[in-house]
Amino acid sequence: MNDSATQIVQQVRERTISVSEVVEQSLTRIAGEGARLNAFITTCEELSRRRAWQIDQEVAAGIGLDRPLLGVPVAVKDNICVASAPTTCGSQMLADWMPPYTAMTVRRMLAAGAILVGKTNLDEFGMGSSGEYSRFGPTLNPVQDELSPGGSSSGSAAAVGAGMVPLALGSDTGGSIRQPASFCDVMGFRPTYGAVSRYGLAAFASSMDQVGPLARTANDLRLALEVIAGSDENDMTAVAGLEAPQRAAEGARYEFAVVKESLEAPVTESVAAVVKAALARLVAAGHRVEEVSLPFGEDALAAYYLIAAAEASSNLARYDGVRYGYRAERVETLLEMYERSRGEALGDEVKRRILLGTHALSAGYVDEFYNRATAARQRAAEQFRSVFEQADFVVMPTAPSEPFRRGEYAEDPSAMYAADLLTVPASLAGLPAVSVPFGSRDENLPVGVQVIGQRWEDYRVLEVAQILEDLR
Ligand code: GLN
């Protein structure tokens, strides 16, 4: 299915296609290409068919035609809870866990007329950048099988990239929406921290976790954001702060600041060339581009990995064999139950993070590690702030390279952290950021151009995504 969500809604409203037909197309593609790419952990055939039939009845009766996602099949990353299906987080720990409630973002999409067709594969608990750390096996990249689809929202990016669904939800802590979007040649948007409720998202690093959409067009991202954004009494950080979703005035001219350091090594020359080509088109279209220095580099990466691990070590303490999911068998003491349940059910990468985070927070080390990392986080936010005094948007590549091969980091897993070099700064600062595919023309590999805006200017960032989409 190559239609966008926007086109599907229009066709359903005009009754040129039934929701059942749309859902059938999506399910067929999921059963074929989806299975081959291992994009889904759970599919919801029966439920989605029943819901499609129901919406078709409503459409026939003229009920609820104005629902913004009327009849749109959507996929949801499997760390976002849906009461009618298991939520595994890609982990043995939660392999059989059925959540008792549905995430606010999913509730809003369903109320808007979307149909949930399945839950997508991910790196365990959202930790990883390659789609290889799932208990349910690796996801393949729809562009080329041997490539990594990126991570951790690997299945959502593959599902959108391969045309199984026009729209999917992912989560982005340090880049998990944007980087897989870049690798799978689709659009991915990380909203301002606090713009979208995290209620029902399995917590990884709560000060940075955000839910956001992946789609093939900027307009679909915007449609999704309008549906999922807003305050929620279940998540104290979710507030109604977004400016009104209006289109920029015809012929609006913007000031873009391109980060000089992001076009130099370790960023590959071919990635830098794609971003420069995109900037040249913006200039030709009458926008202004200036070069700025934002030297957060390695500091931001180290700060992110430390803060994320520290928060993860606390958030994942709840998986102890008592309250959720996996419990080791034949244990003699309570301590042995904790140790073996966690030891047996959590993967290596998750354990690495918990160890690192616990160490960083332990007495005597807090100043040296955690407090230094939060200071670096402050600096990154301040550096962005000073750039935004002169520019409307910051531009850099989404990832330092084209998609790498699966297995490339098998020997040295922490080397993979460098894949997040350019996505973590916006995460640390809580800023909205979009990845727009720009590179796969002329048989090249996918490259995403990242546009970062000021807090709460999410719709303006998506306006730029639209401008870039039109200039490709
Ligand atoms: N790849 C990063 C990490 O492993 C980001 C993950 C994410 O955003 N969920 O921490």
GROMACS .gro file of N, CA and C in nm, residues 287-396:
model
  330
  287HIS      N    1   1.561   3.059   0.102
  287HIS     CA    2   1.588   3.057   0.246
  287HIS      C    3   1.735   3.094   0.270
  288ARG      N    4   1.762   3.128   0.396
  288ARG     CA    5   1.902   3.161   0.429
  288ARG      C    6   1.965   3.050   0.509
  289VAL      N    7   2.090   3.020   0.476
  289VAL     CA    8   2.163   2.916   0.548
  289VAL      C    9   2.293   2.976   0.599
  290GLU      N   10   2.318   2.962   0.728
  290GLU     CA   11   2.447   3.005   0.782
  290GLU      C   12   2.510   2.889   0.856
  291GLU      N   13   2.642   2.893   0.864
  291GLU     CA   14   2.713   2.787   0.933
  291GLU      C   15   2.733   2.828   1.079
  292VAL      N   16   2.706   2.738   1.173
  292VAL     CA   17   2.735   2.767   1.313
  292VAL      C   18   2.821   2.655   1.370
  293SER      N   19   2.887   2.689   1.479
  293SER     CA   20   2.965   2.587   1.549
  293SER      C   21   2.887   2.543   1.672
  294LEU      N   22   2.859   2.414   1.681
  294LEU     CA   23   2.792   2.358   1.799
  294LEU      C   24   2.873   2.237   1.841
  295PRO      N   25   2.978   2.263   1.916
  295PRO     CA   26   3.075   2.155   1.941
  295PRO      C   27   3.035   2.063   2.056
  296PHE      N   28   2.909   2.015   2.059
  296PHE     CA   29   2.878   1.927   2.172
  296PHE      C   30   2.932   1.785   2.154
  297GLY      N   31   2.946   1.743   2.030
  297GLY     CA   32   3.008   1.617   1.993
  297GLY      C   33   3.006   1.505   2.096
  298GLU      N   34   3.124   1.456   2.125
  298GLU     CA   35   3.141   1.340   2.214
  298GLU      C   36   3.087   1.365   2.354
  299ASP      N   37   3.093   1.489   2.398
  299ASP     CA   38   3.043   1.523   2.532
  299ASP      C   39   2.896   1.489   2.546
  300ALA      N   40   2.820   1.529   2.445
  300ALA     CA   41   2.676   1.505   2.449
  300ALA      C   42   2.648   1.355   2.445
  301LEU      N   43   2.725   1.285   2.363
  301LEU     CA   44   2.704   1.140   2.351
  301LEU      C   45   2.731   1.072   2.485
  302ALA      N   46   2.842   1.109   2.549
  302ALA     CA   47   2.875   1.048   2.678
  302ALA      C   48   2.770   1.084   2.782
  303ALA      N   49   2.726   1.211   2.781
  303ALA     CA   50   2.626   1.254   2.878
  303ALA      C   51   2.496   1.177   2.858
  304TYR      N   52   2.455   1.162   2.731
  304TYR     CA   53   2.333   1.088   2.703
  304TYR      C   54   2.342   0.945   2.755
  305TYR      N   55   2.450   0.877   2.719
  305TYR     CA   56   2.458   0.735   2.758
  305TYR      C   57   2.467   0.719   2.909
  306LEU      N   58   2.524   0.816   2.977
  306LEU     CA   59   2.529   0.805   3.121
  306LEU      C   60   2.392   0.832   3.185
  307ILE      N   61   2.328   0.941   3.142
  307ILE     CA   62   2.197   0.975   3.200
  307ILE      C   63   2.094   0.867   3.165
  308ALA      N   64   2.095   0.822   3.040
  308ALA     CA   65   1.998   0.720   2.999
  308ALA      C   66   2.019   0.592   3.080
  309ALA      N   67   2.144   0.553   3.100
  309ALA     CA   68   2.171   0.430   3.176
  309ALA      C   69   2.129   0.448   3.322
  310ALA      N   70   2.157   0.566   3.378
  310ALA     CA   71   2.121   0.590   3.518
  310ALA      C   72   1.969   0.580   3.535
  311GLU      N   73   1.895   0.643   3.447
  311GLU     CA   74   1.749   0.638   3.459
  311GLU      C   75   1.698   0.496   3.431
  312ALA      N   76   1.761   0.428   3.336
  312ALA     CA   77   1.719   0.291   3.305
  312ALA      C   78   1.741   0.199   3.425
  313SER      N   79   1.852   0.219   3.494
  313SER     CA   80   1.881   0.128   3.606
  313SER      C   81   1.772   0.139   3.711
  314SER      N   82   1.716   0.257   3.725
  314SER     CA   83   1.607   0.277   3.820
  314SER      C   84   1.474   0.228   3.761
  315ASN      N   85   1.445   0.266   3.637
  315ASN     CA   86   1.318   0.227   3.576
  315ASN      C   87   1.303   0.075   3.560
  316LEU      N   88   1.412   0.007   3.532
  316LEU     CA   89   1.401  -0.136   3.505
  316LEU      C   90   1.411  -0.221   3.633
  317ALA      N   91   1.424  -0.152   3.748
  317ALA     CA   92   1.427  -0.227   3.875
  317ALA      C   93   1.295  -0.298   3.899
  318ARG      N   94   1.188  -0.249   3.835
  318ARG     CA   95   1.056  -0.309   3.856
  318ARG      C   96   1.045  -0.449   3.798
  319TYR      N   97   1.135  -0.486   3.708
  319TYR     CA   98   1.128  -0.620   3.649
  319TYR      C   99   1.210  -0.714   3.737
  320ASP      N  100   1.144  -0.762   3.841
  320ASP     CA  101   1.217  -0.836   3.945
  320ASP      C  102   1.165  -0.978   3.963
  321GLY      N  103   1.076  -1.020   3.874
  321GLY     CA  104   1.021  -1.154   3.889
  321GLY      C  105   0.898  -1.158   3.979
  322VAL      N  106   0.869  -1.046   4.047
  322VAL     CA  107   0.755  -1.044   4.138
  322VAL      C  108   0.632  -0.984   4.071
  323ARG      N  109   0.650  -0.863   4.018
  323ARG     CA  110   0.533  -0.790   3.970
  323ARG      C  111   0.499  -0.810   3.824
  324TYR      N  112   0.602  -0.823   3.741
  324TYR     CA  113   0.574  -0.835   3.598
  324TYR      C  114   0.645  -0.956   3.541
  325GLY      N  115   0.585  -1.015   3.443
  325GLY     CA  116   0.653  -1.103   3.350
  325GLY      C  117   0.728  -1.221   3.409
  326TYR      N  118   0.848  -1.239   3.356
  326TYR     CA  119   0.926  -1.361   3.376
  326TYR      C  120   0.966  -1.383   3.522
  327ARG      N  121   0.948  -1.506   3.566
  327ARG     CA  122   0.998  -1.544   3.699
  327ARG      C  123   1.075  -1.675   3.685
  328ALA      N  124   1.199  -1.676   3.734
  328ALA     CA  125   1.280  -1.799   3.728
  328ALA      C  126   1.214  -1.909   3.808
  329GLU      N  127   1.234  -2.031   3.767
  329GLU     CA  128   1.172  -2.144   3.837
  329GLU      C  129   1.270  -2.208   3.935
  330ARG      N  130   1.213  -2.285   4.026
  330ARG     CA  131   1.291  -2.361   4.123
  330ARG      C  132   1.395  -2.274   4.195
  331VAL      N  133   1.347  -2.166   4.254
  331VAL     CA  134   1.438  -2.081   4.331
  331VAL      C  135   1.415  -2.107   4.479
  332GLU      N  136   1.519  -2.090   4.560
  332GLU     CA  137   1.507  -2.120   4.703
  332GLU      C  138   1.489  -1.995   4.787
  333THR      N  139   1.552  -1.885   4.747
  333THR     CA  140   1.540  -1.764   4.827
  333THR      C  141   1.488  -1.650   4.740
  334LEU      N  142   1.441  -1.546   4.809
  334LEU     CA  143   1.390  -1.430   4.736
  334LEU      C  144   1.502  -1.367   4.651
  335LEU      N  145   1.620  -1.353   4.712
  335LEU     CA  146   1.732  -1.293   4.640
  335LEU      C  147   1.766  -1.374   4.514
  336GLU      N  148   1.764  -1.504   4.530
  336GLU     CA  149   1.793  -1.589   4.416
  336GLU      C  150   1.687  -1.570   4.307
  337MET      N  151   1.563  -1.548   4.349
  337MET     CA  152   1.458  -1.525   4.250
  337MET      C  153   1.484  -1.397   4.172
  338TYR      N  154   1.518  -1.289   4.244
  338TYR     CA  155   1.549  -1.164   4.175
  338TYR      C  156   1.663  -1.186   4.077
  339GLU      N  157   1.770  -1.244   4.129
  339GLU     CA  158   1.892  -1.256   4.049
  339GLU      C  159   1.870  -1.342   3.925
  340ARG      N  160   1.807  -1.455   3.946
  340ARG     CA  161   1.791  -1.544   3.832
  340ARG      C  162   1.685  -1.494   3.734
  341SER      N  163   1.578  -1.432   3.786
  341SER     CA  164   1.475  -1.381   3.695
  341SER      C  165   1.536  -1.275   3.604
  342ARG      N  166   1.610  -1.183   3.662
  342ARG     CA  167   1.672  -1.077   3.582
  342ARG      C  168   1.785  -1.133   3.496
  343GLY      N  169   1.863  -1.221   3.556
  343GLY     CA  170   1.977  -1.279   3.484
  343GLY      C  171   1.934  -1.356   3.362
  344GLU      N  172   1.822  -1.430   3.374
  344GLU     CA  173   1.780  -1.515   3.263
  344GLU      C  174   1.700  -1.439   3.158
  345ALA      N  175   1.625  -1.337   3.200
  345ALA     CA  176   1.528  -1.278   3.107
  345ALA      C  177   1.574  -1.149   3.041
  346LEU      N  178   1.678  -1.085   3.092
  346LEU     CA  179   1.724  -0.959   3.030
  346LEU      C  180   1.842  -0.988   2.937
  347GLY      N  181   1.847  -0.917   2.826
  347GLY     CA  182   1.955  -0.937   2.728
  347GLY      C  183   2.083  -0.864   2.768
  348ASP      N  184   2.190  -0.892   2.697
  348ASP     CA  185   2.322  -0.838   2.733
  348ASP      C  186   2.326  -0.686   2.731
  349GLU      N  187   2.266  -0.626   2.627
  349GLU     CA  188   2.274  -0.479   2.618
  349GLU      C  189   2.199  -0.415   2.735
  350VAL      N  190   2.084  -0.469   2.770
  350VAL     CA  191   2.007  -0.415   2.883
  350VAL      C  192   2.088  -0.429   3.012
  351LYS      N  193   2.154  -0.543   3.027
  351LYS     CA  194   2.237  -0.562   3.148
  351LYS      C  195   2.352  -0.463   3.152
  352ARG      N  196   2.415  -0.439   3.036
  352ARG     CA  197   2.524  -0.341   3.032
  352ARG      C  198   2.476  -0.205   3.081
  353ARG      N  199   2.357  -0.165   3.035
  353ARG     CA  200   2.306  -0.033   3.076
  353ARG      C  201   2.277  -0.029   3.225
  354ILE      N  202   2.217  -0.136   3.277
  354ILE     CA  203   2.182  -0.138   3.419
  354ILE      C  204   2.310  -0.133   3.504
  355LEU      N  205   2.412  -0.205   3.462
  355LEU     CA  206   2.538  -0.204   3.538
  355LEU      C  207   2.601  -0.066   3.534
  356LEU      N  208   2.607  -0.009   3.413
  356LEU     CA  209   2.667   0.124   3.398
  356LEU      C  210   2.590   0.227   3.482
  357GLY      N  211   2.459   0.222   3.473
  357GLY     CA  212   2.375   0.320   3.543
  357GLY      C  213   2.383   0.305   3.693
  358THR      N  214   2.384   0.182   3.740
  358THR     CA  215   2.392   0.159   3.884
  358THR      C  216   2.526   0.207   3.937
  359HIS      N  217   2.630   0.179   3.861
  359HIS     CA  218   2.763   0.225   3.902
  359HIS      C  219   2.768   0.377   3.907
  360ALA      N  220   2.716   0.440   3.803
  360ALA     CA  221   2.724   0.586   3.794
  360ALA      C  222   2.647   0.655   3.907
  361LEU      N  223   2.547   0.589   3.960
  361LEU     CA  224   2.467   0.650   4.066
  361LEU      C  225   2.513   0.609   4.205
  362SER      N  226   2.612   0.521   4.214
  362SER     CA  227   2.647   0.470   4.346
  362SER      C  228   2.726   0.574   4.425
  363ALA      N  229   2.715   0.563   4.557
  363ALA     CA  230   2.777   0.661   4.647
  363ALA      C  231   2.925   0.677   4.612
  364GLY      N  232   2.968   0.801   4.607
  364GLY     CA  233   3.108   0.826   4.577
  364GLY      C  234   3.134   0.852   4.429
  365TYR      N  235   3.041   0.812   4.344
  365TYR     CA  236   3.063   0.831   4.201
  365TYR      C  237   2.966   0.932   4.138
  366VAL      N  238   2.867   0.975   4.216
  366VAL     CA  239   2.763   1.060   4.159
  366VAL      C  240   2.820   1.189   4.101
  367ASP      N  241   2.911   1.251   4.173
  367ASP     CA  242   2.968   1.376   4.124
  367ASP      C  243   3.049   1.353   3.998
  368GLU      N  244   3.129   1.250   4.002
  368GLU     CA  245   3.220   1.224   3.892
  368GLU      C  246   3.146   1.190   3.763
  369PHE      N  247   3.036   1.119   3.776
  369PHE     CA  248   2.966   1.075   3.655
  369PHE      C  249   2.834   1.148   3.632
  370TYR      N  250   2.736   1.122   3.717
  370TYR     CA  251   2.601   1.172   3.690
  370TYR      C  252   2.596   1.325   3.688
  371ASN      N  253   2.656   1.388   3.787
  371ASN     CA  254   2.649   1.534   3.792
  371ASN      C  255   2.726   1.600   3.677
  372ARG      N  256   2.835   1.537   3.637
  372ARG     CA  257   2.906   1.591   3.520
  372ARG      C  258   2.822   1.576   3.394
  373ALA      N  259   2.751   1.465   3.386
  373ALA     CA  260   2.667   1.443   3.267
  373ALA      C  261   2.552   1.544   3.263
  374THR      N  262   2.491   1.572   3.377
  374THR     CA  263   2.381   1.668   3.375
  374THR      C  264   2.433   1.809   3.343
  375ALA      N  265   2.555   1.838   3.383
  375ALA     CA  266   2.614   1.968   3.346
  375ALA      C  267   2.635   1.976   3.195
  376ALA      N  268   2.681   1.867   3.135
  376ALA     CA  269   2.700   1.865   2.989
  376ALA      C  270   2.565   1.879   2.919
  377ARG      N  271   2.463   1.822   2.981
  377ARG     CA  272   2.328   1.834   2.925
  377ARG      C  273   2.284   1.980   2.923
  378GLN      N  274   2.308   2.049   3.034
  378GLN     CA  275   2.276   2.192   3.042
  378GLN      C  276   2.349   2.271   2.932
  379ARG      N  277   2.477   2.237   2.916
  379ARG     CA  278   2.556   2.310   2.815
  379ARG      C  279   2.497   2.289   2.675
  380ALA      N  280   2.459   2.167   2.645
  380ALA     CA  281   2.401   2.141   2.512
  380ALA      C  282   2.276   2.226   2.493
  381ALA      N  283   2.191   2.233   2.597
  381ALA     CA  284   2.068   2.311   2.586
  381ALA      C  285   2.101   2.460   2.566
  382GLU      N  286   2.203   2.508   2.637
  382GLU     CA  287   2.240   2.650   2.624
  382GLU      C  288   2.297   2.680   2.485
  383GLN      N  289   2.376   2.586   2.434
  383GLN     CA  290   2.433   2.609   2.300
  383GLN      C  291   2.322   2.618   2.195
  384PHE      N  292   2.223   2.532   2.208
  384PHE     CA  293   2.110   2.542   2.116
  384PHE      C  294   2.042   2.678   2.131
  385ARG      N  295   2.021   2.718   2.257
  385ARG     CA  296   1.949   2.843   2.282
  385ARG      C  297   2.020   2.960   2.214
  386SER      N  298   2.153   2.962   2.222
  386SER     CA  299   2.222   3.077   2.163
  386SER      C  300   2.211   3.073   2.010
  387VAL      N  301   2.209   2.954   1.951
  387VAL     CA  302   2.192   2.948   1.804
  387VAL      C  303   2.052   2.997   1.765
  388PHE      N  304   1.953   2.962   1.847
  388PHE     CA  305   1.816   3.002   1.814
  388PHE      C  306   1.793   3.152   1.831
  389GLU      N  307   1.892   3.223   1.886
  389GLU     CA  308   1.877   3.369   1.889
  389GLU      C  309   1.890   3.427   1.749
  390GLN      N  310   1.963   3.356   1.662
  390GLN     CA  311   1.977   3.411   1.526
  390GLN      C  312   1.907   3.327   1.420
  391ALA      N  313   1.882   3.200   1.449
  391ALA     CA  314   1.829   3.112   1.343
  391ALA      C  315   1.696   3.051   1.386
  392ASP      N  316   1.615   3.014   1.285
  392ASP     CA  317   1.487   2.950   1.315
  392ASP      C  318   1.503   2.800   1.341
  393PHE      N  319   1.596   2.739   1.267
  393PHE     CA  320   1.613   2.593   1.277
  393PHE      C  321   1.760   2.556   1.270
  394VAL      N  322   1.791   2.445   1.335
  394VAL     CA  323   1.926   2.388   1.326
  394VAL      C  324   1.918   2.267   1.232
  395VAL      N  325   2.016   2.255   1.144
  395VAL     CA  326   2.017   2.143   1.049
  395VAL      C  327   2.144   2.063   1.065
  396MET      N  328   2.132   1.933   1.064
  396MET     CA  329   2.247   1.843   1.056
  396MET      C  330   2.200   1.708   1.003
   0.00000   0.00000   0.00000
